[in-house]
CSV table of C-alpha atoms and ligand atoms in Angstrom, one decimal:
chain,number,residue,atom,x,y,z
A,1,ALA,CA,65.3,87.1,78.5
A,2,LEU,CA,64.8,90.7,79.5
A,3,LYS,CA,68.3,90.8,80.8
A,4,ASP,CA,69.5,90.1,77.3
A,5,ASN,CA,69.5,93.6,76.2
A,6,THR,CA,72.8,95.0,77.4
A,7,VAL,CA,75.1,97.7,76.0
A,8,ILE,CA,78.6,97.5,77.3
A,9,ILE,CA,80.3,100.9,77.0
A,10,VAL,CA,84.1,100.8,77.2
A,11,LEU,CA,85.4,104.2,78.2
A,12,GLY,CA,89.0,104.7,77.3
A,13,ALA,CA,88.5,102.4,74.3
A,14,SER,CA,91.6,103.5,72.5
A,15,GLY,CA,93.9,102.9,75.4
A,16,ASP,CA,96.2,100.1,76.5
A,17,LEU,CA,94.0,98.4,79.1
A,18,ALA,CA,91.0,98.3,76.7
A,19,GLN,CA,93.0,96.8,73.9
A,20,LYS,CA,95.0,94.4,75.9
A,21,LYS,CA,92.4,93.2,78.4
A,22,THR,CA,88.9,94.5,78.0
A,23,PHE,CA,88.2,93.8,74.3
A,24,PRO,CA,90.0,90.4,74.2
A,25,ALA,CA,88.0,89.3,77.3
A,26,LEU,CA,84.7,90.5,75.7
A,27,PHE,CA,85.6,88.8,72.5
A,28,THR,CA,86.3,85.5,74.2
A,29,LEU,CA,83.0,85.7,76.2
A,30,PHE,CA,81.2,86.5,73.0
A,31,ARG,CA,82.8,83.6,71.1
A,32,GLN,CA,82.0,81.2,73.9
A,33,GLY,CA,78.4,82.3,73.9
A,34,TYR,CA,78.5,83.9,77.4
A,35,LEU,CA,77.4,87.4,76.5
A,36,PRO,CA,73.7,88.3,76.6
A,37,LYS,CA,71.9,87.8,73.3
A,38,GLY,CA,71.1,91.4,72.6
A,39,VAL,CA,74.6,92.7,73.5
A,40,HIS,CA,76.2,95.7,71.9
A,41,ILE,CA,79.6,97.1,72.6
A,42,VAL,CA,80.3,100.8,72.3
A,43,GLY,CA,83.8,102.3,72.6
A,44,TYR,CA,84.2,105.8,73.8
A,45,ALA,CA,87.5,107.8,73.9
A,46,ARG,CA,88.9,111.2,72.9
A,47,THR,CA,90.7,109.9,69.8
A,48,LYS,CA,88.8,110.5,66.6
A,49,MET,CA,88.7,107.4,64.4
A,50,ASP,CA,86.4,105.8,62.0
A,51,LEU,CA,84.8,102.4,62.6
A,52,PRO,CA,87.2,100.2,60.7
A,53,GLU,CA,90.1,101.8,62.7
A,54,PHE,CA,88.2,101.1,65.9
A,55,HIS,CA,87.6,97.5,64.9
A,56,ARG,CA,91.2,97.1,64.1
A,57,ARG,CA,92.3,98.4,67.5
A,58,GLN,CA,89.7,96.3,69.2
A,59,THR,CA,91.3,93.2,67.8
A,60,VAL,CA,95.0,94.0,68.0
A,61,TYR,CA,95.6,91.5,70.9
A,62,ILE,CA,93.3,88.8,69.8
A,63,LYS,CA,95.1,85.6,69.0
A,64,ASN,CA,94.8,83.3,66.0
A,65,LYS,CA,92.9,85.8,63.8
A,66,ASP,CA,93.6,83.7,60.7
A,67,ASP,CA,91.7,80.7,62.1
A,68,PRO,CA,88.4,80.6,60.1
A,69,GLU,CA,86.2,80.1,63.1
A,70,ILE,CA,87.8,83.0,64.9
A,71,LYS,CA,87.6,85.2,61.9
A,72,LYS,CA,83.9,84.5,61.5
A,73,LYS,CA,83.3,85.3,65.1
A,74,LEU,CA,85.4,88.4,64.9
A,75,ASP,CA,83.3,89.7,62.0
A,76,GLU,CA,80.2,89.2,64.1
A,77,PHE,CA,81.8,90.9,67.1
A,78,SER,CA,82.8,93.9,65.0
A,79,ALA,CA,79.2,94.0,63.6
A,80,LEU,CA,77.9,94.7,67.1
A,81,SER,CA,80.7,97.1,68.1
A,82,THR,CA,80.5,100.8,67.5
A,83,TYR,CA,82.5,103.9,68.5
A,84,VAL,CA,81.9,107.4,69.7
A,85,ALA,CA,84.7,110.0,70.1
A,86,GLY,CA,84.3,112.6,72.8
A,87,ALA,CA,85.9,114.5,75.6
A,88,TYR,CA,85.9,113.3,79.2
A,89,ASP,CA,84.8,116.5,80.8
A,90,GLN,CA,81.9,117.9,78.6
A,91,ASP,CA,78.2,117.2,79.0
A,92,ALA,CA,77.6,117.7,75.3
A,93,ALA,CA,80.0,114.9,74.4
A,94,PHE,CA,78.3,112.5,76.8
A,95,GLN,CA,74.9,113.5,75.4
A,96,GLN,CA,76.2,112.4,72.0
A,97,LEU,CA,77.1,109.1,73.6
A,98,THR,CA,73.6,108.9,75.0
A,99,LYS,CA,72.0,109.6,71.7
A,100,HIS,CA,74.1,106.8,70.2
A,101,LEU,CA,73.0,104.4,73.0
A,102,GLU,CA,69.4,105.3,72.5
A,103,GLU,CA,69.7,104.5,68.8
A,104,ILE,CA,71.0,101.1,69.6
A,105,GLU,CA,68.4,100.6,72.3
A,106,GLY,CA,65.7,101.6,69.9
A,107,THR,CA,66.2,98.3,68.3
A,108,TYR,CA,65.2,96.6,71.5
A,109,GLY,CA,61.7,98.0,71.3
A,110,ALA,CA,59.9,98.4,74.6
A,111,ALA,CA,62.1,95.9,76.4
A,112,GLU,CA,64.4,96.6,79.2
A,113,ALA,CA,67.8,97.9,78.3
A,114,ASN,CA,70.8,97.7,80.6
A,115,ARG,CA,74.0,99.7,80.5
A,116,VAL,CA,77.4,98.4,81.8
A,117,PHE,CA,80.0,101.1,81.8
A,118,TYR,CA,83.6,99.8,81.8
A,119,MET,CA,86.1,102.4,82.8
A,120,ALA,CA,89.4,101.6,81.1
A,121,LEU,CA,90.7,105.0,82.1
A,122,PRO,CA,93.6,106.7,83.9
A,123,PRO,CA,92.7,107.6,87.5
A,124,SER,CA,93.0,111.3,86.7
A,125,VAL,CA,89.7,111.2,84.9
A,126,PHE,CA,87.8,108.5,86.8
A,127,THR,CA,85.8,110.9,88.9
A,128,THR,CA,84.9,113.3,86.1
A,129,VAL,CA,83.8,110.6,83.8
A,130,ALA,CA,81.8,108.8,86.5
A,131,GLN,CA,80.0,112.1,87.2
A,132,HIS,CA,79.3,112.9,83.6
A,133,LEU,CA,78.1,109.4,82.9
A,134,ARG,CA,75.7,109.6,85.8
A,135,SER,CA,74.2,112.9,84.8
A,136,ASN,CA,74.1,112.3,81.1
A,137,CYS,CA,74.1,108.6,80.3
A,138,TYR,CA,72.1,107.0,83.0
A,139,SER,CA,69.4,104.7,81.7
A,140,THR,CA,65.9,104.6,83.2
A,141,LYS,CA,65.0,101.6,81.1
A,142,GLY,CA,67.1,99.0,82.9
A,143,HIS,CA,70.0,98.7,85.3
A,144,ASN,CA,73.2,100.7,85.2
A,145,ARG,CA,76.5,99.4,86.3
A,146,ILE,CA,80.0,100.9,86.5
A,147,ILE,CA,83.2,98.9,86.5
A,148,ILE,CA,86.4,100.6,87.7
A,149,GLU,CA,89.8,99.4,88.4
A,150,LYS,CA,92.8,100.6,90.5
A,151,PRO,CA,94.5,102.8,91.4
A,152,PHE,CA,91.9,103.8,93.9
A,153,GLY,CA,94.0,106.6,95.4
A,154,LYS,CA,97.5,106.4,96.8
A,155,ASP,CA,96.8,106.2,100.5
A,156,LEU,CA,93.9,106.1,102.9
A,157,ASP,CA,93.0,109.7,102.6
A,158,SER,CA,93.2,110.0,98.8
A,159,CYS,CA,91.3,106.8,98.5
A,160,ARG,CA,88.5,108.0,100.8
A,161,GLU,CA,88.4,111.3,98.8
A,162,MET,CA,88.0,109.5,95.5
A,163,MET,CA,85.5,107.0,96.9
A,164,SER,CA,83.3,109.6,98.3
A,165,ALA,CA,83.3,111.6,95.1
A,166,LEU,CA,82.2,108.4,93.2
A,167,LYS,CA,79.7,107.4,95.9
A,168,ALA,CA,78.0,110.8,95.5
A,169,VAL,CA,76.9,109.7,92.0
A,170,TRP,CA,77.0,105.8,91.8
A,171,THR,CA,75.6,103.6,94.6
A,172,GLU,CA,77.7,100.7,96.0
A,173,ASP,CA,75.3,98.3,94.4
A,174,GLU,CA,75.9,99.8,91.0
A,175,THR,CA,79.7,99.9,91.5
A,176,TYR,CA,82.0,97.0,90.6
A,177,ARG,CA,85.6,97.6,91.7
A,178,ILE,CA,88.0,95.2,90.0
A,179,ASP,CA,91.0,93.6,91.5
A,180,HIS,CA,91.7,91.2,88.7
A,181,TYR,CA,93.4,88.7,91.0
A,182,LEU,CA,89.9,87.9,92.3
A,183,GLY,CA,89.0,86.7,88.9
A,184,LYS,CA,91.8,84.2,88.7
A,185,GLU,CA,90.8,80.6,88.7
A,186,MET,CA,93.2,79.5,91.5
A,187,VAL,CA,92.1,82.4,93.7
A,188,LYS,CA,88.5,81.5,93.2
A,189,ASN,CA,89.4,77.9,94.0
A,190,LEU,CA,90.5,78.8,97.5
A,191,LEU,CA,87.0,78.8,98.9
A,192,VAL,CA,86.4,75.3,97.7
A,193,LEU,CA,89.8,74.0,98.7
A,194,ARG,CA,89.6,75.5,102.2
A,195,PHE,CA,86.0,74.9,103.1
A,196,GLY,CA,85.2,71.8,101.0
A,197,ASN,CA,87.9,69.5,102.4
A,198,THR,CA,87.6,68.1,105.9
A,199,ALA,CA,91.2,66.8,105.4
A,200,LEU,CA,92.5,70.4,105.4
A,201,THR,CA,90.0,72.5,107.4
A,202,PRO,CA,91.0,71.4,111.0
A,203,SER,CA,94.7,72.1,110.4
A,204,TRP,CA,94.1,75.5,108.9
A,205,ASP,CA,95.4,77.5,111.8
A,206,LYS,CA,98.3,78.5,114.1
A,207,ASN,CA,98.4,75.1,115.7
A,208,SER,CA,99.5,73.4,112.5
A,209,ILE,CA,100.8,76.2,110.3
A,210,ALA,CA,104.2,77.7,110.9
A,211,ASN,CA,104.3,80.4,108.2
A,212,VAL,CA,102.7,81.4,104.9
A,213,GLN,CA,104.2,83.1,101.9
A,214,ILE,CA,102.3,84.7,99.1
A,215,THR,CA,104.7,85.5,96.3
A,216,PHE,CA,104.4,87.4,93.1
A,217,LYS,CA,107.3,87.3,90.6
A,218,GLU,CA,107.6,89.0,87.2
A,219,PRO,CA,110.6,88.5,84.9
A,220,PHE,CA,110.4,92.0,83.4
A,221,GLY,CA,110.9,95.5,84.6
A,222,THR,CA,109.0,98.7,83.9
A,223,GLU,CA,110.2,98.9,80.3
A,224,GLY,CA,108.9,102.3,79.4
A,225,ARG,CA,106.0,102.2,81.9
A,226,GLY,CA,108.2,103.9,84.5
A,227,GLY,CA,106.3,107.1,84.7
A,228,TYR,CA,103.2,105.3,86.0
A,229,PHE,CA,105.1,102.8,88.1
A,230,ASP,CA,107.3,105.3,89.9
A,231,GLU,CA,104.4,107.2,91.2
A,232,PHE,CA,103.0,104.0,92.8
A,233,GLY,CA,105.8,101.5,93.5
A,234,ILE,CA,105.5,97.8,94.0
A,235,ILE,CA,103.5,97.9,97.2
A,236,ARG,CA,100.7,99.9,95.7
A,237,ASP,CA,100.9,98.0,92.4
A,238,ILE,CA,100.8,94.5,93.8
A,239,LEU,CA,100.8,94.0,97.6
A,240,GLN,CA,98.2,96.5,98.8
A,241,ASN,CA,95.6,95.0,96.4
A,242,HIS,CA,96.4,91.7,94.7
A,243,LEU,CA,98.3,89.9,97.4
A,244,LEU,CA,96.2,91.3,100.3
A,245,GLN,CA,93.1,90.0,98.5
A,246,VAL,CA,94.6,86.6,98.3
A,247,LEU,CA,95.6,86.8,101.9
A,248,SER,CA,92.1,87.7,103.0
A,249,ILE,CA,90.5,84.8,101.3
A,250,LEU,CA,93.1,82.4,102.5
A,251,THR,CA,92.6,83.4,106.2
A,252,MET,CA,89.0,84.5,106.6
A,253,GLU,CA,86.5,82.5,108.6
A,254,ARG,CA,84.0,80.4,106.7
A,255,PRO,CA,81.3,82.6,105.3
A,256,VAL,CA,77.7,81.8,106.2
A,257,SER,CA,76.9,81.5,102.5
A,258,PHE,CA,78.4,82.0,99.1
A,259,SER,CA,76.6,85.4,98.8
A,260,ALA,CA,78.7,88.4,98.0
A,261,GLU,CA,78.0,90.1,101.3
A,262,ASP,CA,78.7,87.1,103.4
A,263,ILE,CA,82.0,86.5,101.7
A,264,ARG,CA,83.0,90.1,101.9
A,265,ASP,CA,81.9,90.5,105.5
A,266,GLU,CA,84.4,87.7,106.5
A,267,LYS,CA,87.2,89.3,104.4
A,268,VAL,CA,86.8,92.6,106.1
A,269,LYS,CA,86.7,91.0,109.5
A,270,VAL,CA,90.0,89.3,109.0
A,271,LEU,CA,91.6,92.4,107.4
A,272,ARG,CA,90.6,94.4,110.4
A,273,ALA,CA,92.6,92.1,112.6
A,274,ILE,CA,95.8,93.1,110.8
A,275,PRO,CA,97.8,96.0,112.2
A,276,PRO,CA,99.6,98.4,109.9
A,277,VAL,CA,102.7,96.8,108.4
A,278,ALA,CA,105.9,97.6,110.4
A,279,ARG,CA,109.0,99.0,108.9
A,280,GLU,CA,111.0,96.4,110.7
A,281,ASP,CA,109.1,93.7,108.9
A,282,THR,CA,109.9,95.1,105.5
A,283,LEU,CA,112.7,94.4,102.9
A,284,LEU,CA,112.7,96.8,99.9
A,285,GLY,CA,114.6,96.4,96.7
A,286,GLN,CA,115.2,98.0,93.4
A,287,TYR,CA,116.7,96.2,90.3
A,288,VAL,CA,119.9,97.3,88.7
A,289,GLY,CA,121.2,96.5,85.2
A,290,ALA,CA,122.5,93.0,84.6
A,291,ASN,CA,123.0,90.6,81.7
A,292,GLY,CA,122.4,93.3,79.2
A,293,LYS,CA,119.1,94.4,80.8
A,294,PRO,CA,118.8,98.0,82.0
A,295,GLY,CA,118.3,98.8,85.7
A,296,TYR,CA,115.3,100.6,86.9
A,297,LEU,CA,117.1,104.0,87.0
A,298,GLU,CA,118.3,103.5,83.5
A,299,ASP,CA,114.6,103.5,82.2
A,300,ASP,CA,114.1,106.9,80.6
A,301,THR,CA,110.6,107.2,82.0
A,302,VAL,CA,111.9,106.8,85.6
A,303,PRO,CA,112.8,110.0,87.4
A,304,LYS,CA,116.5,110.4,88.2
A,305,GLY,CA,117.6,109.0,91.5
A,306,SER,CA,114.2,107.5,92.3
A,307,THR,CA,114.1,105.4,95.5
A,308,CYS,CA,110.9,103.7,94.4
A,309,PRO,CA,110.9,100.0,95.4
A,310,THR,CA,110.4,97.5,92.6
A,311,PHE,CA,110.7,94.7,95.1
A,312,ALA,CA,109.1,94.4,98.5
A,313,ALA,CA,108.9,91.6,101.1
A,314,THR,CA,106.7,92.4,104.1
A,315,THR,CA,105.3,90.4,106.9
A,316,LEU,CA,101.8,90.7,108.2
A,317,TRP,CA,100.3,89.5,111.4
A,318,ILE,CA,96.7,88.6,112.1
A,319,HIS,CA,95.6,89.2,115.7
A,320,ASN,CA,92.8,86.7,116.1
A,321,PRO,CA,92.6,83.3,117.8
A,322,ARG,CA,93.1,81.4,114.5
A,323,TRP,CA,96.3,83.1,113.4
A,324,GLU,CA,98.0,84.8,116.3
A,325,GLY,CA,101.7,84.5,115.9
A,326,VAL,CA,101.8,83.1,112.3
A,327,PRO,CA,103.8,85.3,109.9
A,328,PHE,CA,102.3,86.0,106.5
A,329,ILE,CA,105.1,87.0,104.2
A,330,LEU,CA,103.8,88.9,101.2
A,331,ARG,CA,106.4,89.6,98.5
A,332,ALA,CA,106.5,90.9,95.0
A,333,GLY,CA,109.3,91.7,92.6
A,334,LYS,CA,109.6,93.1,89.1
A,335,ALA,CA,112.6,92.0,86.9
A,336,VAL,CA,113.3,88.9,88.9
A,337,ASN,CA,114.3,85.4,87.7
A,338,GLU,CA,110.9,84.0,86.7
A,339,ALA,CA,107.1,84.5,86.3
A,340,LYS,CA,105.3,82.9,89.2
A,341,VAL,CA,102.6,83.7,91.6
A,342,GLU,CA,102.1,81.2,94.4
A,343,ILE,CA,100.9,80.6,98.0
A,344,ARG,CA,103.2,78.5,100.1
A,345,ILE,CA,101.8,77.2,103.4
A,346,GLN,CA,104.5,75.7,105.6
A,347,TYR,CA,103.3,73.4,108.4
A,348,LYS,CA,105.0,73.0,111.7
A,349,GLU,CA,107.8,70.6,112.4
A,350,VAL,CA,106.8,67.0,113.2
A,351,THR,CA,107.6,66.2,116.9
A,352,GLN,CA,111.2,64.9,116.8
A,353,GLY,CA,112.1,61.6,118.4
A,354,ILE,CA,111.6,58.7,116.0
A,355,PHE,CA,112.6,61.0,113.1
A,356,LYS,CA,115.5,63.4,112.6
A,357,ASP,CA,115.7,65.9,109.9
A,358,ILE,CA,112.3,65.1,108.5
A,359,SER,CA,111.0,67.7,106.1
A,360,ARG,CA,108.1,69.9,106.9
A,361,ASN,CA,104.9,69.5,105.0
A,362,GLU,CA,104.1,72.3,102.6
A,363,LEU,CA,100.9,73.0,100.7
A,364,VAL,CA,101.6,75.0,97.6
A,365,ILE,CA,98.9,76.7,95.5
A,366,ARG,CA,100.3,77.9,92.3
A,367,ILE,CA,98.1,80.7,90.9
A,368,GLN,CA,100.1,81.1,87.7
A,369,PRO,CA,101.5,80.0,85.3
A,370,ASN,CA,100.8,76.3,85.2
A,371,GLU,CA,98.0,76.2,87.8
A,372,ALA,CA,98.6,73.6,90.5
A,373,VAL,CA,97.9,72.5,94.0
A,374,TYR,CA,100.5,70.2,95.5
A,375,ILE,CA,101.3,69.1,99.0
A,376,LYS,CA,104.7,67.9,100.2
A,377,LEU,CA,104.4,64.8,102.2
A,378,ASN,CA,106.9,62.4,103.7
A,379,LEU,CA,106.8,58.7,102.7
A,380,LYS,CA,108.9,55.8,103.6
A,381,THR,CA,111.5,55.3,100.9
A,382,PRO,CA,110.3,52.3,99.0
A,383,GLY,CA,112.3,49.2,99.6
A,384,MET,CA,113.9,47.6,102.6
A,385,ALA,CA,115.1,50.7,104.4
A,386,THR,CA,112.9,52.5,106.9
A,387,ARG,CA,113.9,55.9,105.9
A,388,ALA,CA,111.5,58.8,105.3
A,389,MET,CA,111.7,60.7,102.1
A,390,PRO,CA,110.0,63.9,101.0
A,391,THR,CA,107.6,63.6,98.0
A,392,GLU,CA,104.6,65.3,96.6
A,393,MET,CA,100.9,64.8,96.0
A,394,ASP,CA,100.5,66.7,92.9
A,395,LEU,CA,97.4,68.2,91.3
A,396,THR,CA,98.9,70.0,88.3
A,397,TYR,CA,95.9,71.2,86.3
A,398,LYS,CA,97.4,70.6,82.9
A,399,ARG,CA,97.8,66.9,83.7
A,400,ARG,CA,94.7,66.5,85.8
A,401,PHE,CA,92.2,68.5,83.8
A,402,THR,CA,93.4,68.0,80.3
A,403,ASP,CA,90.3,69.5,78.6
A,404,ALA,CA,89.5,72.2,81.0
A,405,VAL,CA,89.4,75.8,79.7
A,406,ILE,CA,90.6,78.1,82.4
A,407,PRO,CA,89.0,81.5,82.0
A,408,GLU,CA,91.1,84.7,82.1
A,409,ALA,CA,90.5,86.8,85.1
A,410,TYR,CA,88.9,89.6,83.1
A,411,GLU,CA,86.5,87.2,81.4
A,412,ALA,CA,85.3,85.9,84.6
A,413,LEU,CA,84.9,89.3,86.2
A,414,ILE,CA,83.1,91.0,83.3
A,415,LEU,CA,80.7,88.1,83.2
A,416,ASP,CA,80.1,88.4,87.0
A,417,ALA,CA,79.4,92.2,86.6
A,418,ILE,CA,76.9,91.5,83.7
A,419,HIS,CA,75.2,89.0,86.0
A,420,GLY,CA,75.2,91.4,88.9
A,421,ASP,CA,77.4,89.2,91.2
A,422,HIS,CA,79.6,91.3,93.5
A,423,SER,CA,81.4,88.3,95.2
A,424,ASN,CA,84.6,88.9,93.3
A,425,PHE,CA,84.7,92.7,93.5
A,426,VAL,CA,86.1,94.8,96.2
A,427,ARG,CA,83.6,96.4,98.6
A,428,ASP,CA,84.1,100.0,99.9
A,429,ASP,CA,84.9,99.0,103.4
A,430,GLU,CA,87.4,96.4,102.2
A,431,LEU,CA,89.3,99.0,100.3
A,432,ASP,CA,89.3,101.3,103.3
A,433,VAL,CA,90.8,98.7,105.7
A,434,ALA,CA,93.3,97.6,103.0
A,435,TRP,CA,94.7,101.1,102.9
A,436,LYS,CA,94.8,101.3,106.7
A,437,ILE,CA,97.2,98.4,106.7
A,438,TRP,CA,99.7,99.9,104.2
A,439,THR,CA,99.4,103.7,104.6
A,440,PRO,CA,101.9,104.3,107.4
A,441,LEU,CA,104.5,102.2,105.7
A,442,LEU,CA,103.9,103.9,102.3
A,443,HIS,CA,104.2,107.4,103.8
A,444,TRP,CA,107.6,106.4,105.2
A,445,ILE,CA,108.7,105.0,101.8
A,446,ASP,CA,107.4,108.1,100.1
A,447,GLY,CA,109.8,110.1,102.3
A,448,ARG,CA,107.0,112.0,104.2
A,449,GLU,CA,108.7,111.3,107.5
A,450,GLY,CA,112.3,112.3,106.6
A,451,SER,CA,114.5,110.9,104.0
A,452,PRO,CA,113.0,107.8,102.2
A,453,PRO,CA,114.5,104.4,102.9
A,454,LYS,CA,117.0,103.3,100.3
A,455,PRO,CA,116.0,100.1,98.6
A,456,GLU,CA,118.5,97.2,98.3
A,457,PRO,CA,119.9,96.7,94.8
A,458,TYR,CA,119.3,93.4,93.1
A,459,PRO,CA,120.4,92.4,89.6
A,460,TYR,CA,117.8,92.2,86.9
A,461,GLY,CA,116.8,88.6,86.6
A,462,SER,CA,117.9,87.5,90.1
A,463,ARG,CA,115.7,86.3,92.9
A,464,GLY,CA,115.7,89.6,94.6
A,465,PRO,CA,118.0,91.4,97.1
A,466,LYS,CA,120.7,89.2,98.6
A,467,GLN,CA,119.1,89.7,102.1
A,468,LEU,CA,116.0,87.8,100.9
A,469,ASP,CA,116.8,84.3,102.2
A,470,ALA,CA,117.8,85.6,105.6
A,471,TYR,CA,114.6,87.7,105.7
A,472,ILE,CA,112.4,84.7,105.1
A,473,ALA,CA,114.4,82.5,107.6
A,474,LYS,CA,113.9,85.2,110.2
A,475,TYR,CA,110.1,84.4,110.1
A,476,GLY,CA,110.7,80.8,110.5
A,477,TYR,CA,110.6,79.5,107.0
A,478,LYS,CA,112.8,76.4,106.6
A,479,ARG,CA,113.8,75.2,103.2
A,480,THR,CA,112.5,71.7,102.6
A,481,ASP,CA,114.4,69.2,100.5
A,482,ARG,CA,112.6,70.0,97.3
A,483,THR,CA,111.4,73.5,96.4
B,501,BG6,C1,98.7,94.8,87.5
B,501,BG6,C2,99.9,95.6,87.8
B,501,BG6,O1,97.7,95.2,88.4
B,501,BG6,O2,99.0,93.5,87.6
B,501,BG6,C3,101.0,95.2,86.8
B,501,BG6,O3,99.6,97.0,87.6
B,501,BG6,C4,101.2,93.7,86.8
B,501,BG6,O4,102.2,95.9,87.1
B,501,BG6,C5,99.9,93.0,86.7
B,501,BG6,O5,102.1,93.4,85.8
B,501,BG6,C6,100.1,91.5,86.9
B,501,BG6,O6,98.9,90.8,86.5
B,501,BG6,P1,99.0,89.3,86.0
B,501,BG6,O7,97.6,89.0,85.8
B,501,BG6,O8,99.8,89.3,84.8
B,501,BG6,O9,99.6,88.6,87.2
């Protein structure tokens, strides 16, 4: 019951991330009864606004606001949400915030009061805000937690610099680094799927698996967000963090327990066995205008002549006994033909002899949309003939779990942070080794070693550069009859 008294402080409360992700997630948690009983929400940002305006902004992206049940809950949610305007770099402003927090906490009486600081802020102010919070807003009446999200630097050195500045003020235990892919249901499912199924576990290695693809596809381009994107590019935006996290859970050894440290120990171990990504194993692309949609370089927010990749396919290798020689193809593209994130594990060929041209097995884990796990198996064609045919064993969630409510990533993660569970947050050493894998390649792409490589053009709405199929085939992927 003591834990019930928690104030969640959203820094950057007037910004995009807060409006699109943080507040809707908090609201859903509240509506479903997951937030602590004594919860309060305090927004903090530079913009001056009155309370009704803050409440309006808090609910911009909340759906079905006309539904009476939602409306009622929204009123309750607003009633416990307040706002403080202030600068990001002045002690006096943060002391105002503290005063406000103490007023709220006064209503808790002598009981414990916890503070969870959610940084929905641009990276340029992360460090300053974290320092000011620590020196002005740190509670001695309960625990303090800080939630931050990428970008954590741009390469190994800048990440280390930022981490050490943050570590000087907030301990590892107090810090929750979000990679929102770790909050996705199908990513969390990997632990159970892998380690809870004897049918799968023994074949989870180089003896049975030929290649693995982890693919991220988004059907829209930068569309006005080019300023941010161009500074980072698709590798820093998606592969370095989201796809690598998926890879580490997919390939790690079985953790000793479900504890956060045991899980993260195994993730770090497998990541350390991956050498930096080689240029030769990389295919870069940039979308060009097509079908009435503008190309990347036609986005006004993108610098003229930018060679920033909006598509990348890279192949990673894991040097350990389980995975030696298995290619892991990580690829991501903006402005491609569909929205899809999936893991595709292709098994080795059946020994030929009695069969010819029999399809390989594939296990596909579709992370989004339309969550599914399906495995392609060969069956005898029903009837008199003795021919094999490829078919699927299909666990599409919508059909299988008709009533299940699948939480949004941010909902799951915010709740974990409130409960003090670090399992699905990125540990400092994990971040460090992740940057080691990508930094040399990124420096080359950034043009630090001579002229930057020129990305291959691909039309907006296509599958990616025309070299893609040949690229995948080079690493041994064989198209099966049904894809
Ligand atoms: C973010 C990237 O981390 O992830 C965005 O910065 C991307 O560019 C987004 O669109 C994708 O997240 P999701 O949950 O929609 O797959």
